[in-house]
Coordinates of C-alpha atoms (C1' of nucleotides) in Angstrom, one line a residue:
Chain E
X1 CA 117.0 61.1 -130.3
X2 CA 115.3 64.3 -128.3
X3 CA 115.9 63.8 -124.7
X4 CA 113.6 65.7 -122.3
X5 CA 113.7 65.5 -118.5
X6 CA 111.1 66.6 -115.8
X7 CA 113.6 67.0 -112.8
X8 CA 111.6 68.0 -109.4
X9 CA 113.5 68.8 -105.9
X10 CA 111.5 66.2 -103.3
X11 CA 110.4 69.2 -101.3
X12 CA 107.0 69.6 -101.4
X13 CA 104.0 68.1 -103.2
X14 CA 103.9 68.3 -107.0
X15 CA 102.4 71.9 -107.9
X16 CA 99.9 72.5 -110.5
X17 CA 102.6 74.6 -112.2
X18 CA 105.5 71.5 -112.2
X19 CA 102.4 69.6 -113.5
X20 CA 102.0 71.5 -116.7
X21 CA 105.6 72.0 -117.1
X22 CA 105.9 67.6 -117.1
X23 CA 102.8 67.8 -119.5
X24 CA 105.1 69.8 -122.0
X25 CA 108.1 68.1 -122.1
X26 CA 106.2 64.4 -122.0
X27 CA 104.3 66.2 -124.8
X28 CA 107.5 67.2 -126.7
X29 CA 109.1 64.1 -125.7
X30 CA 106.5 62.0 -127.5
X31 CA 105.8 64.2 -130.2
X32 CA 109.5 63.8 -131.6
X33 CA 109.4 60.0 -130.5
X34 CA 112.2 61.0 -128.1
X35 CA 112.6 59.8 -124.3
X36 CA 111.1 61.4 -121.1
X37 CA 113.1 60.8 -118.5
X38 CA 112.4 61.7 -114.1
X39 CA 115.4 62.4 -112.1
X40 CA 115.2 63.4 -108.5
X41 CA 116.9 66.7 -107.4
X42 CA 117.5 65.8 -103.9
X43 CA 120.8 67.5 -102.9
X44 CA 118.8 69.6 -100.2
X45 CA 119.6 67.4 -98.0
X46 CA 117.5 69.7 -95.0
X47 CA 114.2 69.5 -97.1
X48 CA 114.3 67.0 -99.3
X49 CA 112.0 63.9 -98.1
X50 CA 111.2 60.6 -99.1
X51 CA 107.4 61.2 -98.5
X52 CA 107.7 63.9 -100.8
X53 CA 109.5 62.0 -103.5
X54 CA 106.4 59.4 -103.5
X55 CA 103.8 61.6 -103.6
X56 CA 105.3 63.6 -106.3
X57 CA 105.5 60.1 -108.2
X58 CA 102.5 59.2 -107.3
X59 CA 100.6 62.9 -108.8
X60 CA 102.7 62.5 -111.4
X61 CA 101.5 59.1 -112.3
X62 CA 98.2 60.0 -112.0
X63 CA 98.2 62.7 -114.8
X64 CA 99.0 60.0 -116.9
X65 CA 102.6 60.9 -116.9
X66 CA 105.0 58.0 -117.5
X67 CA 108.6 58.3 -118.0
X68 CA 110.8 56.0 -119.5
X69 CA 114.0 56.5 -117.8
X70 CA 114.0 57.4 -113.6
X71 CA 114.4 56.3 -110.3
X72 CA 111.6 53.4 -109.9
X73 CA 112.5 52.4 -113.4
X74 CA 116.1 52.8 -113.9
X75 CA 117.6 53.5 -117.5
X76 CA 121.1 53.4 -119.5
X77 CA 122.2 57.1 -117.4
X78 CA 121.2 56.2 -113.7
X79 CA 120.9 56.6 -110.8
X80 CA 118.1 59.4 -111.7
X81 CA 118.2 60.3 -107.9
X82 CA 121.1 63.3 -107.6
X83 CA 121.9 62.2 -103.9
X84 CA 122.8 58.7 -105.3
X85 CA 125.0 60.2 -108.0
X86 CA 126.6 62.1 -105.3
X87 CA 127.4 58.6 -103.3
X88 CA 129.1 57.4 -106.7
X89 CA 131.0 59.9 -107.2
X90 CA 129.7 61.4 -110.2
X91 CA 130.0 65.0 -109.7
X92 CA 134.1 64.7 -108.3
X93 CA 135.6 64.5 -111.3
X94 CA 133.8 67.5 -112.7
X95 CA 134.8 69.4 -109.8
X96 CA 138.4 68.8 -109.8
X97 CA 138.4 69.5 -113.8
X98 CA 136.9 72.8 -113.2
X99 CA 139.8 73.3 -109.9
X100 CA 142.7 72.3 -112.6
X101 CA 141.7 74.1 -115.1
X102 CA 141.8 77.3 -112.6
X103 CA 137.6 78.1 -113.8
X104 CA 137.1 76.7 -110.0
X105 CA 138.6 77.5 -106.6
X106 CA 138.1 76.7 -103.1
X107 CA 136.4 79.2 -100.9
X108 CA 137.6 78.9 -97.2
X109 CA 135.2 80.9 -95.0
X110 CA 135.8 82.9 -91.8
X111 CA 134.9 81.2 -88.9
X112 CA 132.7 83.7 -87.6
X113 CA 131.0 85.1 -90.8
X114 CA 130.2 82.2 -92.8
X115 CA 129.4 85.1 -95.5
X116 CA 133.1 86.0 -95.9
X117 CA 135.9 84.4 -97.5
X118 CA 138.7 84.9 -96.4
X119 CA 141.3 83.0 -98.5
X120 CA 140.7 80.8 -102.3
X121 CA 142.8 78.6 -103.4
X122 CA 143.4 76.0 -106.6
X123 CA 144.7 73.4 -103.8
X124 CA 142.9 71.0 -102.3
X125 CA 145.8 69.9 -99.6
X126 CA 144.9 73.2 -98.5
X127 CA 141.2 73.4 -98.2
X128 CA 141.5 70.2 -96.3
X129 CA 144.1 72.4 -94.1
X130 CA 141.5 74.6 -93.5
X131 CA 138.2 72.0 -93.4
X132 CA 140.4 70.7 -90.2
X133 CA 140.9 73.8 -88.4
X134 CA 136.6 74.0 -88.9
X135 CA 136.4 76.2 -91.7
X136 CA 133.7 75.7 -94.1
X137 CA 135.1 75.7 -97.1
X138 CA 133.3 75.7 -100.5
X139 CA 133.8 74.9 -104.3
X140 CA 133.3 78.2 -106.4
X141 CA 132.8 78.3 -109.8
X142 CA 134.7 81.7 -111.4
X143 CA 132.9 84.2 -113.8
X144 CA 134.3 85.2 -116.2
X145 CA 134.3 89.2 -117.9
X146 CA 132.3 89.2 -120.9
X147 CA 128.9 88.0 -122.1
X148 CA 126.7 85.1 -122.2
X149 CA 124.7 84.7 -124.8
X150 CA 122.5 82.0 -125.6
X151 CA 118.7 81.2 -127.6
X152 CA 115.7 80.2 -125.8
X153 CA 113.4 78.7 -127.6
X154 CA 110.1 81.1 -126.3
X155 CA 111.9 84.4 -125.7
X156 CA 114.8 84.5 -128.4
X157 CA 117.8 85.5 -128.4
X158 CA 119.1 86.0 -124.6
X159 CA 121.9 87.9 -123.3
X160 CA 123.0 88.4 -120.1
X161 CA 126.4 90.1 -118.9
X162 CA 128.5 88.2 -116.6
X163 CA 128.8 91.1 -114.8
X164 CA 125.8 90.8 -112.9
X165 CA 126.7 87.6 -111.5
X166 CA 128.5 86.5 -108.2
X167 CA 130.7 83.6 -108.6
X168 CA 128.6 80.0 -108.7
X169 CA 129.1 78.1 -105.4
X170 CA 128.8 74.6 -107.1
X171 CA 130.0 71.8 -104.3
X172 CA 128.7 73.4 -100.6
X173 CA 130.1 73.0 -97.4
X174 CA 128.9 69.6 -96.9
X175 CA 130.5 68.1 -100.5
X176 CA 126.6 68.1 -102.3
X177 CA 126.5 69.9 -105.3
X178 CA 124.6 73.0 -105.3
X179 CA 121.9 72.8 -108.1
X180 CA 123.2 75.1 -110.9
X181 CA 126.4 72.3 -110.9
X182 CA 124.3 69.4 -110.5
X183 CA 122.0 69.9 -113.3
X184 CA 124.7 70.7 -116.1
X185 CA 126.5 67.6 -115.0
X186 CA 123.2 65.5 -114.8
X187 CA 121.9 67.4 -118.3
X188 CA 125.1 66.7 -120.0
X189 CA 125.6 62.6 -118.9
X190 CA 121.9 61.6 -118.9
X191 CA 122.4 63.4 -122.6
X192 CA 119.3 65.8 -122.6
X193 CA 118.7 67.4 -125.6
X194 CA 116.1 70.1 -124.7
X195 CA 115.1 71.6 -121.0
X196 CA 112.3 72.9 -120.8
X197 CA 111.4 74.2 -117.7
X198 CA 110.0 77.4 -115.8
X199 CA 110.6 80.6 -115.6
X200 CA 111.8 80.9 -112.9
X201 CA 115.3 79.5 -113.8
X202 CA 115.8 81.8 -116.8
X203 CA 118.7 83.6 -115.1
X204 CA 120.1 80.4 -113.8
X205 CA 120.8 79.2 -117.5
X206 CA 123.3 81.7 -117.8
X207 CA 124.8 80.2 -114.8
X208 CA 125.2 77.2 -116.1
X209 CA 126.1 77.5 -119.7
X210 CA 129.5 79.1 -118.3
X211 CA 130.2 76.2 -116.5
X212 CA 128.8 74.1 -119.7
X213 CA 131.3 76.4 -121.8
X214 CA 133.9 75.8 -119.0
X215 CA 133.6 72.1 -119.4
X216 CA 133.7 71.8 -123.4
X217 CA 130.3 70.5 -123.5
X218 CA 127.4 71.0 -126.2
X219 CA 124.7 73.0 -125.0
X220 CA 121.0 71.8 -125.1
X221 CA 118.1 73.4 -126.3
X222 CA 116.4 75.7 -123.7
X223 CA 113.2 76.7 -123.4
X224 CA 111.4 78.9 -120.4
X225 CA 107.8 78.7 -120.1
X226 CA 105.6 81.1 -117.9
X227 CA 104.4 80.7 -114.4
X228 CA 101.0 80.1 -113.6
X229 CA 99.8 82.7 -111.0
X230 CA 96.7 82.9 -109.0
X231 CA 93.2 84.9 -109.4
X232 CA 95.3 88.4 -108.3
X233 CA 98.0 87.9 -110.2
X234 CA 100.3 86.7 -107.7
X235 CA 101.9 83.4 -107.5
X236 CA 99.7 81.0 -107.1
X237 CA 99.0 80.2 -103.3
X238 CA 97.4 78.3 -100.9
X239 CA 95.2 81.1 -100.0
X240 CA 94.2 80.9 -103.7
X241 CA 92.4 77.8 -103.3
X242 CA 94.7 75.3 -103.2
X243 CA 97.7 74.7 -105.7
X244 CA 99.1 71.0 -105.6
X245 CA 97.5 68.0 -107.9
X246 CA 96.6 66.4 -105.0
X247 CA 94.5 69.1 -103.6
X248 CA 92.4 68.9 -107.1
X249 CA 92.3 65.0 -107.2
X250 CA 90.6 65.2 -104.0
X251 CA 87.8 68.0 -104.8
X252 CA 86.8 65.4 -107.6
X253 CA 88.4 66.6 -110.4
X254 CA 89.3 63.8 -113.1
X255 CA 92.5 63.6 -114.5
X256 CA 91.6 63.4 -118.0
X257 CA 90.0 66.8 -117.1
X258 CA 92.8 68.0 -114.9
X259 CA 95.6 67.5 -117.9
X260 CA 93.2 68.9 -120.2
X261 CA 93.2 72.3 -118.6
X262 CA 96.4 72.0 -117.9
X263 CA 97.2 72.2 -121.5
X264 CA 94.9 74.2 -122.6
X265 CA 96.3 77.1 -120.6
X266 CA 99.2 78.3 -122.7
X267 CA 97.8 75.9 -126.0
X268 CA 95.3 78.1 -128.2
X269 CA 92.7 75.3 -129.4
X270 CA 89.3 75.4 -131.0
X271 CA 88.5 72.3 -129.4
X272 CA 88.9 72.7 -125.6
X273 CA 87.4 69.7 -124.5
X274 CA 90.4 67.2 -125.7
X275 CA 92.8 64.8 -125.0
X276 CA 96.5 65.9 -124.6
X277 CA 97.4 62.6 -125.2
X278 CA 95.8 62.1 -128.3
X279 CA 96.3 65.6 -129.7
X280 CA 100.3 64.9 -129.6
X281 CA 100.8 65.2 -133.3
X282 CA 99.2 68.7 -132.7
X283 CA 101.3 69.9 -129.8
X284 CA 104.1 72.6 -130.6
X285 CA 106.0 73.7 -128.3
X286 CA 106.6 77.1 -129.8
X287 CA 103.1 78.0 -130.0
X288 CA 103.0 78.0 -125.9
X289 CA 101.7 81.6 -124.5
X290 CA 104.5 83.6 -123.4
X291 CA 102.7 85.4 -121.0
X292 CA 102.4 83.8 -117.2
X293 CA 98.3 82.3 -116.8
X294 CA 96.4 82.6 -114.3
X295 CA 94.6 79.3 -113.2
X296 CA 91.2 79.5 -113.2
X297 CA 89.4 77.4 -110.5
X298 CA 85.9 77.5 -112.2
X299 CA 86.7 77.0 -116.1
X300 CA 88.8 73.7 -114.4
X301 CA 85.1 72.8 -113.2
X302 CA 83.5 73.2 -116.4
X303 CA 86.0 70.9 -118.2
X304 CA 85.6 68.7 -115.5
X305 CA 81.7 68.7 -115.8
X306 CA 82.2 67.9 -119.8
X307 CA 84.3 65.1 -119.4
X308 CA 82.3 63.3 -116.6
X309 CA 78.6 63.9 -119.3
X310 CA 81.4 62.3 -122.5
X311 CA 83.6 60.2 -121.0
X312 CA 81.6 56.2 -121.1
X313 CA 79.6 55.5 -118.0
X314 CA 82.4 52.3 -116.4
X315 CA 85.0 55.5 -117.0
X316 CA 83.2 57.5 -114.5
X317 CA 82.4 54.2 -112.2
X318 CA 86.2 54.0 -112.4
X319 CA 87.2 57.0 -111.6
X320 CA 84.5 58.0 -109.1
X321 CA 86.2 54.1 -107.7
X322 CA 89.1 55.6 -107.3
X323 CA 87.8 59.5 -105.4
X324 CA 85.8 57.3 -103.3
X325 CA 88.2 54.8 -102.3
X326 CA 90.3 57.9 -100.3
X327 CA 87.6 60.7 -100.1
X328 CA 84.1 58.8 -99.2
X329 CA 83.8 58.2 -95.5
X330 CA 81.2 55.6 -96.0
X331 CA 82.4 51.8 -97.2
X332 CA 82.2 51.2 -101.1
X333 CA 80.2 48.2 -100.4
X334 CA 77.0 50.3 -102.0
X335 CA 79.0 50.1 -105.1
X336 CA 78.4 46.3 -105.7
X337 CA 75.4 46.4 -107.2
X338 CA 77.3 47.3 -110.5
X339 CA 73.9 48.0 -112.3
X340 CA 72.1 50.0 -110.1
X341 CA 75.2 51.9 -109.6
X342 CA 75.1 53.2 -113.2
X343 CA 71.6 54.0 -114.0
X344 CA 72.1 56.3 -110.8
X345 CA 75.6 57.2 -112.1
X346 CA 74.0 58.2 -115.7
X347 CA 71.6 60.1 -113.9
X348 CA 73.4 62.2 -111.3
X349 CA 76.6 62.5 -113.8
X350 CA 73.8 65.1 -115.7
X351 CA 74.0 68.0 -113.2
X352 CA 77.2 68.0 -111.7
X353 CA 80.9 68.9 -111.9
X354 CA 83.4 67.1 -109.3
X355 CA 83.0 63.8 -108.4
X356 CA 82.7 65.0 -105.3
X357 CA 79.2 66.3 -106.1
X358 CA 78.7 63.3 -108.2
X359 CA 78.7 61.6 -104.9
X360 CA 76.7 64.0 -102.8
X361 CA 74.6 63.9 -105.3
X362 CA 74.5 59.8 -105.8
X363 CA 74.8 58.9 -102.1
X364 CA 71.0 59.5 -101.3
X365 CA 70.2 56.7 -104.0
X366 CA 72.6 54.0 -102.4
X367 CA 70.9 54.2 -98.1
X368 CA 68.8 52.5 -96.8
X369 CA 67.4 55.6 -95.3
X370 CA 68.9 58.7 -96.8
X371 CA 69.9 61.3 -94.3
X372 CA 67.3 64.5 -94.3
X373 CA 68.7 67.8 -95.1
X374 CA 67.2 70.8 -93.1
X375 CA 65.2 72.1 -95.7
X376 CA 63.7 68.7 -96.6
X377 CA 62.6 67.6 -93.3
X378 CA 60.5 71.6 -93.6
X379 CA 59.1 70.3 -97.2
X380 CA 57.9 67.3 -95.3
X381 CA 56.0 69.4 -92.8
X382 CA 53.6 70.9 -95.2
X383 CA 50.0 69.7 -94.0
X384 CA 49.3 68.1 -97.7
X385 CA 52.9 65.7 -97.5
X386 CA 50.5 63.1 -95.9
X387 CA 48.5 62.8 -98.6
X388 CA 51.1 63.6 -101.3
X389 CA 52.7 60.3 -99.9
X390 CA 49.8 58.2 -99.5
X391 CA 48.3 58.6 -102.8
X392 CA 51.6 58.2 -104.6
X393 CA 52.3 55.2 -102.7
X394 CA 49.1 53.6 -103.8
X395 CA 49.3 54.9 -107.3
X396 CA 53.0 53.7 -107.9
X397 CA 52.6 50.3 -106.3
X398 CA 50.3 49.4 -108.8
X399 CA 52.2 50.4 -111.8
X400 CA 52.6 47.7 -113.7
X401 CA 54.9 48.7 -115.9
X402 CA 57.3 50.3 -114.5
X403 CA 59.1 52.5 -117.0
X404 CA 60.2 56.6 -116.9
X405 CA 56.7 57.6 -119.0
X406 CA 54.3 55.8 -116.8
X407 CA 56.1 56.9 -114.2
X408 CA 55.5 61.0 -115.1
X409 CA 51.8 60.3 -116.7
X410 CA 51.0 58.8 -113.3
X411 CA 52.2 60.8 -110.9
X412 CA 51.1 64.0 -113.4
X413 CA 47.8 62.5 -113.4
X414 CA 47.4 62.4 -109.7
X415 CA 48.7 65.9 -109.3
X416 CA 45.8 66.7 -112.0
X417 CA 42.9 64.6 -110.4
X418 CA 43.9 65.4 -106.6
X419 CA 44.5 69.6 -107.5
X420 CA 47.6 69.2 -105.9
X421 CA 50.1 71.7 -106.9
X422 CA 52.8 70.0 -109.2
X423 CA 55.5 71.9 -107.4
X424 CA 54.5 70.8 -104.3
X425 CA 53.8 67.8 -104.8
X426 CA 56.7 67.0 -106.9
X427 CA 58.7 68.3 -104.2
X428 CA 57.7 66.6 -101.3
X429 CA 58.0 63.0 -103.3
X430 CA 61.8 63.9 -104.3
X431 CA 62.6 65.1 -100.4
X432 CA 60.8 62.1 -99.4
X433 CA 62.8 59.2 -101.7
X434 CA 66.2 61.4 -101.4
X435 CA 66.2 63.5 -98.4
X436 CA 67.4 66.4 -101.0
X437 CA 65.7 68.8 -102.4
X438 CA 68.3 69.0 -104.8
X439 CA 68.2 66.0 -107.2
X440 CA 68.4 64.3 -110.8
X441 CA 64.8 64.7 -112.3
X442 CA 62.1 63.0 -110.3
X443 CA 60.8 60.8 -112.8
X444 CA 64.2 59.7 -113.6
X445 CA 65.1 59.1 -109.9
X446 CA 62.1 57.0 -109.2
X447 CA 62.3 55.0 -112.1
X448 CA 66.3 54.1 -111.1
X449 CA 65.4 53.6 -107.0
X450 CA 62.5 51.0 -108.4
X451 CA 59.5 50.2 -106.7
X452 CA 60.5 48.1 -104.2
X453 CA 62.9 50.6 -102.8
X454 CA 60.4 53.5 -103.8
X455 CA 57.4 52.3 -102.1
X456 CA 59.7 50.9 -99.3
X457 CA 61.1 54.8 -98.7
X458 CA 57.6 56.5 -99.0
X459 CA 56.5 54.0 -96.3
X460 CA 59.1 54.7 -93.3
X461 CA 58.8 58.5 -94.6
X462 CA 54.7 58.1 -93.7
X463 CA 55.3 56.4 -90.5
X464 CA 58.0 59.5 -89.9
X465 CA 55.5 62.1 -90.1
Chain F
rG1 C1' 118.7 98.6 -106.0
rC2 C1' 120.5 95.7 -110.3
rC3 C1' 119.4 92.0 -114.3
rC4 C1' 115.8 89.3 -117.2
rU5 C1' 110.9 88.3 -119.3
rC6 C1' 106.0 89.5 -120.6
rA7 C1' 101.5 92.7 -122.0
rU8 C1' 94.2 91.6 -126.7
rC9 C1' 87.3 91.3 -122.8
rG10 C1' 87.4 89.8 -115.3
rU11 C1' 90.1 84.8 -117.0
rC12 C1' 92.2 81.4 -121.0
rU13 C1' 92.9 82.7 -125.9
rA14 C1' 92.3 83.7 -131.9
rG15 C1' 94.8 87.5 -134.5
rC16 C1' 101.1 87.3 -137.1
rG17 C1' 100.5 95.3 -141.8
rG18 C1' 94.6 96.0 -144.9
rU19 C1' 89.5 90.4 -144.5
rC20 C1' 89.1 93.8 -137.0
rU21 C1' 82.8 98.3 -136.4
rA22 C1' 88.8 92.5 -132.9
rG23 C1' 86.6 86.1 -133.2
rG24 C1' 85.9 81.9 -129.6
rA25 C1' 85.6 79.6 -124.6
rC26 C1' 84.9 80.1 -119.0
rA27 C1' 82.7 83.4 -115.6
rC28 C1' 78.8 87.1 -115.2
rC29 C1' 73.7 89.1 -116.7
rG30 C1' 68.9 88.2 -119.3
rG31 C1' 65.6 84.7 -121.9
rC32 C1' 63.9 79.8 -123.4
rC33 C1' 63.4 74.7 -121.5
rU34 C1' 61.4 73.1 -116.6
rU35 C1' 59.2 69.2 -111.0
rU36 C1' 64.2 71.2 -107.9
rC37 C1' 69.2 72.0 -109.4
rA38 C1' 71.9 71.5 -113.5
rC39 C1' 72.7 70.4 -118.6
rG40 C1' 71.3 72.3 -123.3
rC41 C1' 69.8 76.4 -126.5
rC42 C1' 69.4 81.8 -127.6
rG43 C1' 70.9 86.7 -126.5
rG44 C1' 73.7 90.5 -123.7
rC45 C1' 77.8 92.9 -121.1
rG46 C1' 83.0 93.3 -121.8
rG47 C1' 89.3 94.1 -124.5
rC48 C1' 93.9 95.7 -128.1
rU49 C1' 98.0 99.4 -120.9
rG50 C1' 99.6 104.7 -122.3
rG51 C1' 102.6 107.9 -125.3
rG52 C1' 105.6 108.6 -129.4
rG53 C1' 107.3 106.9 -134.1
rU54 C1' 107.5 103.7 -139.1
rU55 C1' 103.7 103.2 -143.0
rC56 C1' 98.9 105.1 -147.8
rG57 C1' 97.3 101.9 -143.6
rA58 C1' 98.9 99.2 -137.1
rA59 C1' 96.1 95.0 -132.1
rU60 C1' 99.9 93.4 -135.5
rC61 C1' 106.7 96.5 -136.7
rC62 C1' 110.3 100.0 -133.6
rC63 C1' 111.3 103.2 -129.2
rC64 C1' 110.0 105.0 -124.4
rA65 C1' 106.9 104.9 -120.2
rU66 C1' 103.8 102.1 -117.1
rG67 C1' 102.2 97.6 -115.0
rA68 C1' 102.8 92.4 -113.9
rG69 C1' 106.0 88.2 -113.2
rG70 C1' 110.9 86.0 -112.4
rG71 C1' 115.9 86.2 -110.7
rC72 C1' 120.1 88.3 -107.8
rG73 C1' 121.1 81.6 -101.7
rC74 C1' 126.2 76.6 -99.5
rC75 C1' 116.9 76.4 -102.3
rA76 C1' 115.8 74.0 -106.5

RNA sequence: GCCCUCAUCGUCUAGCGGUCUAGGACACCGGCCUUUCACGCCGGCGGCUGGGGUUCGAAUCCCCAUGAGGGCGCCA
């Protein structure tokens, strides 16, 4: 049974980059009909925070994430939150193996430089000496001469001499387990079979296969996969643009679209517009780019914009639900009118990206009176707009049938017959029923307003003027 | 400074010794469509980091250099 666990520190918000590292190991996970399994890493106790934990859960969540083993959930290995383990107990038999065997000694600290040790020791009758004269006093794991070899599953064969490394602090001052200690033990009892994680703990695997090896426990498969960097190269910031999931849930990206980029950077496909979840069979693991990516802000759009024109129309209703419900200042009540709402939907979903455009460009169709941009209220100056307005008010209100084509022939015809200029007088109608001058097709637009709304809008526009 | 990793258009990538005058997608530029803006369609620009080998033949294999990223915490 593959094992694979996704094992954030509650510290900050989920980042695009621990996003797509989730997305691979759920995608290995499922792809060998093994287990995915979330376990907290809080043994920082200065940073790590509740509110954190939750809306890491909660990003997570929404990529369509779901474990079956972890904190909310529970499982056969709990508790999946590390400062829970550490109130059981779980870690102190480890440590005092590793102190037996003489692979782990206490570390008792100089008062004044916390930086210097001044005395180890294999006896803990003696650390506690010390801990009650106010030393700190620390568990250190002991490197041993020689090598440490291991495979990873993206860069091959790895080997690292122990030389360059500093004995492991594994249990600190304040009895947590430092992380390199926390995860082996963790790794080793909630029996994970692969980590696959970033890059940036490559040269902490050597770390902790030692004190795997020092143990006598079977070593997992590892894999490292590249960071994700910004626009220049460098890790990908906040000055960037914006880095956590949350950030892009908010500008209105979906998260269909959001998981799909997510794997496409790293994943070579023909087919870019996919489903992750659907494409597990497909998924290797192996095949993932080696080299770190840069995220790319406007090809995120583009997906984005395909999945809102294929995904059905009550998808987009939902998930525009869901933006709105945090991100529109206005009341959803406009949204009630569940078939009006889609004919504008289908409309709108045409020309734009983000939902929050989608909604920019929807809101105009759902006031009463549609707030006038700067440039529409100029439009609506022109010395003609009178009778632009007039004539197509008349004209429209005695359509009969009220369909897209008579709608165009009509209002064509007029423009024909009166030797009005189509652009302008297409213009001032759209700036006059939307207040935009930046809208779905005319025809389209009047034809979903209707003619009661229609002729009701060019009205209080006439008396405006 | 030391250790590790990586290296094809601006970006994501295809390529795994001959089919490469290097293919696709985003972005960009131009055209078409057109009532605005988009979508869509057509076309263009643009790349194997450099130097040495190996080989009949190298984007593909090896070495070196360079560049980029990561690590060297009682952070994870």
């Amino acid at each position: 049974m593959i094992r694979v666990r996704f094992a954030p520190s509650p510290t900050g918000y989920l980042h695009v980059g621990g996003a797509r590292t989730a997305l691979f190991d759920w995608l290995f996970a499922k792809k060998n009909g093994g287990k995915f399994i979330l376990r907290i890493e809080d043994t920082d106790t200065e940073r790590s925070t509740k509110e954190s934990e939750h809306s890491i859960v909660n990003d997570l969540k929404w990529c369509g994430l779901t474990w079956d083993e972890g904190p909310d959930v529970g499982g056969e290995y709990g508790p999946y939150r590390q400062s829970e383990r550490v109130e059981k107990g779980i870690y102190q038999p480890y440590v005092d193996k590793l102190v037996s065997i003489q692979r782990a000694y206490y570390a008792i600290y100089d008062k004044e430089d916390m930086k210097k040790i001044v005395k180890k020791t294999f006896s803990s009758q003696e650390a506690t000496l010390y801990k009650e004269k106010g030393h700190s006093v620390t568990v250190n794991f002991m490197v041993e001469e020689g090598k440490t070899i291991f495979h990873d599953l993206a860069k091959g064969k790895m080997e690292f001499d122990n030389s360059t490394f500093d004995d492991i602090v594994i249990v600190k001052s304040n009895g947590y387990p430092t992380y390199n200690f926390a995860v082996v033990v963790d790794d080793h009892l909630m029996k994970i079979t692969h980590v696959v994680r970033g890059e940036d703990h490559l040269t902490n695997t050597p770390k902790q296969i030692m004190i795997y090896k020092a143990l006598g426990w079977k070593l997992p498969v590892f894999m490292h996969i590249p960071l994700i960097l910004g626009p220049d190269k460098s890790p990908l910031s906040k000055r960037h643009g914006g880095t956590s999931v949350s950030y892009f849930r908010n500008y209105g990206i979906t998260s269909k679209a959001f998981v799909n980029y997510l794997a496409l950077l790293g994943w070579g496909r023909k087919e870019e517009i996919f489903d992750p979840f659907k494409e597990i069979k497909e998924f290797e693991l192996e095949k993932i780019s080696k080299k770190p990516s840069i995220f790319d802000y406007s090809k995120l759009e583009w997906i984005n914009g395909q999945h809102l024109r294929k995904m059905p129309l009550d998808e987009v209703m939902e998930e525009f639900k869901k933006w709105a419900l945090i991100n529109a200042k206005e009341s959803l009540s406009w949204l009630e009118d569940e078939e009006y709402a889609q004919k504008v939907f289908e409309i709108c979903r045409q020309k734009v990206n983000t939902l929050k455009v989608l909604y920019e460009f929807s809101y105009p169709f759902f006031c009463e009176e549609p707030p006038f941009e700067e440039k529409a209220r100029e439009i609506l100056k022109n010395e003609c707009a009178p009778k632009c307005l007039g004539i197509a008010k008349e004209n429209l209100s005695k359509l009969d049938e009220w369909s897209i084509e008579n709608i165009e022939d009509k209002i064509r015809e007029i423009a024909l017959r009166e030797d009005i200029s189509k652009k302008k007088f297409f213009q001032v109608l759209r700036v006059a029923l939307l207040g935009k001058t930046v809208t779905p097709g005319l025809f389209e637009s009047i034809y979903v307003l209707g003619k009661a709304r229609t002729i009701q809008r060019l009205s209080i526009v006439m008396k405006r003027i």
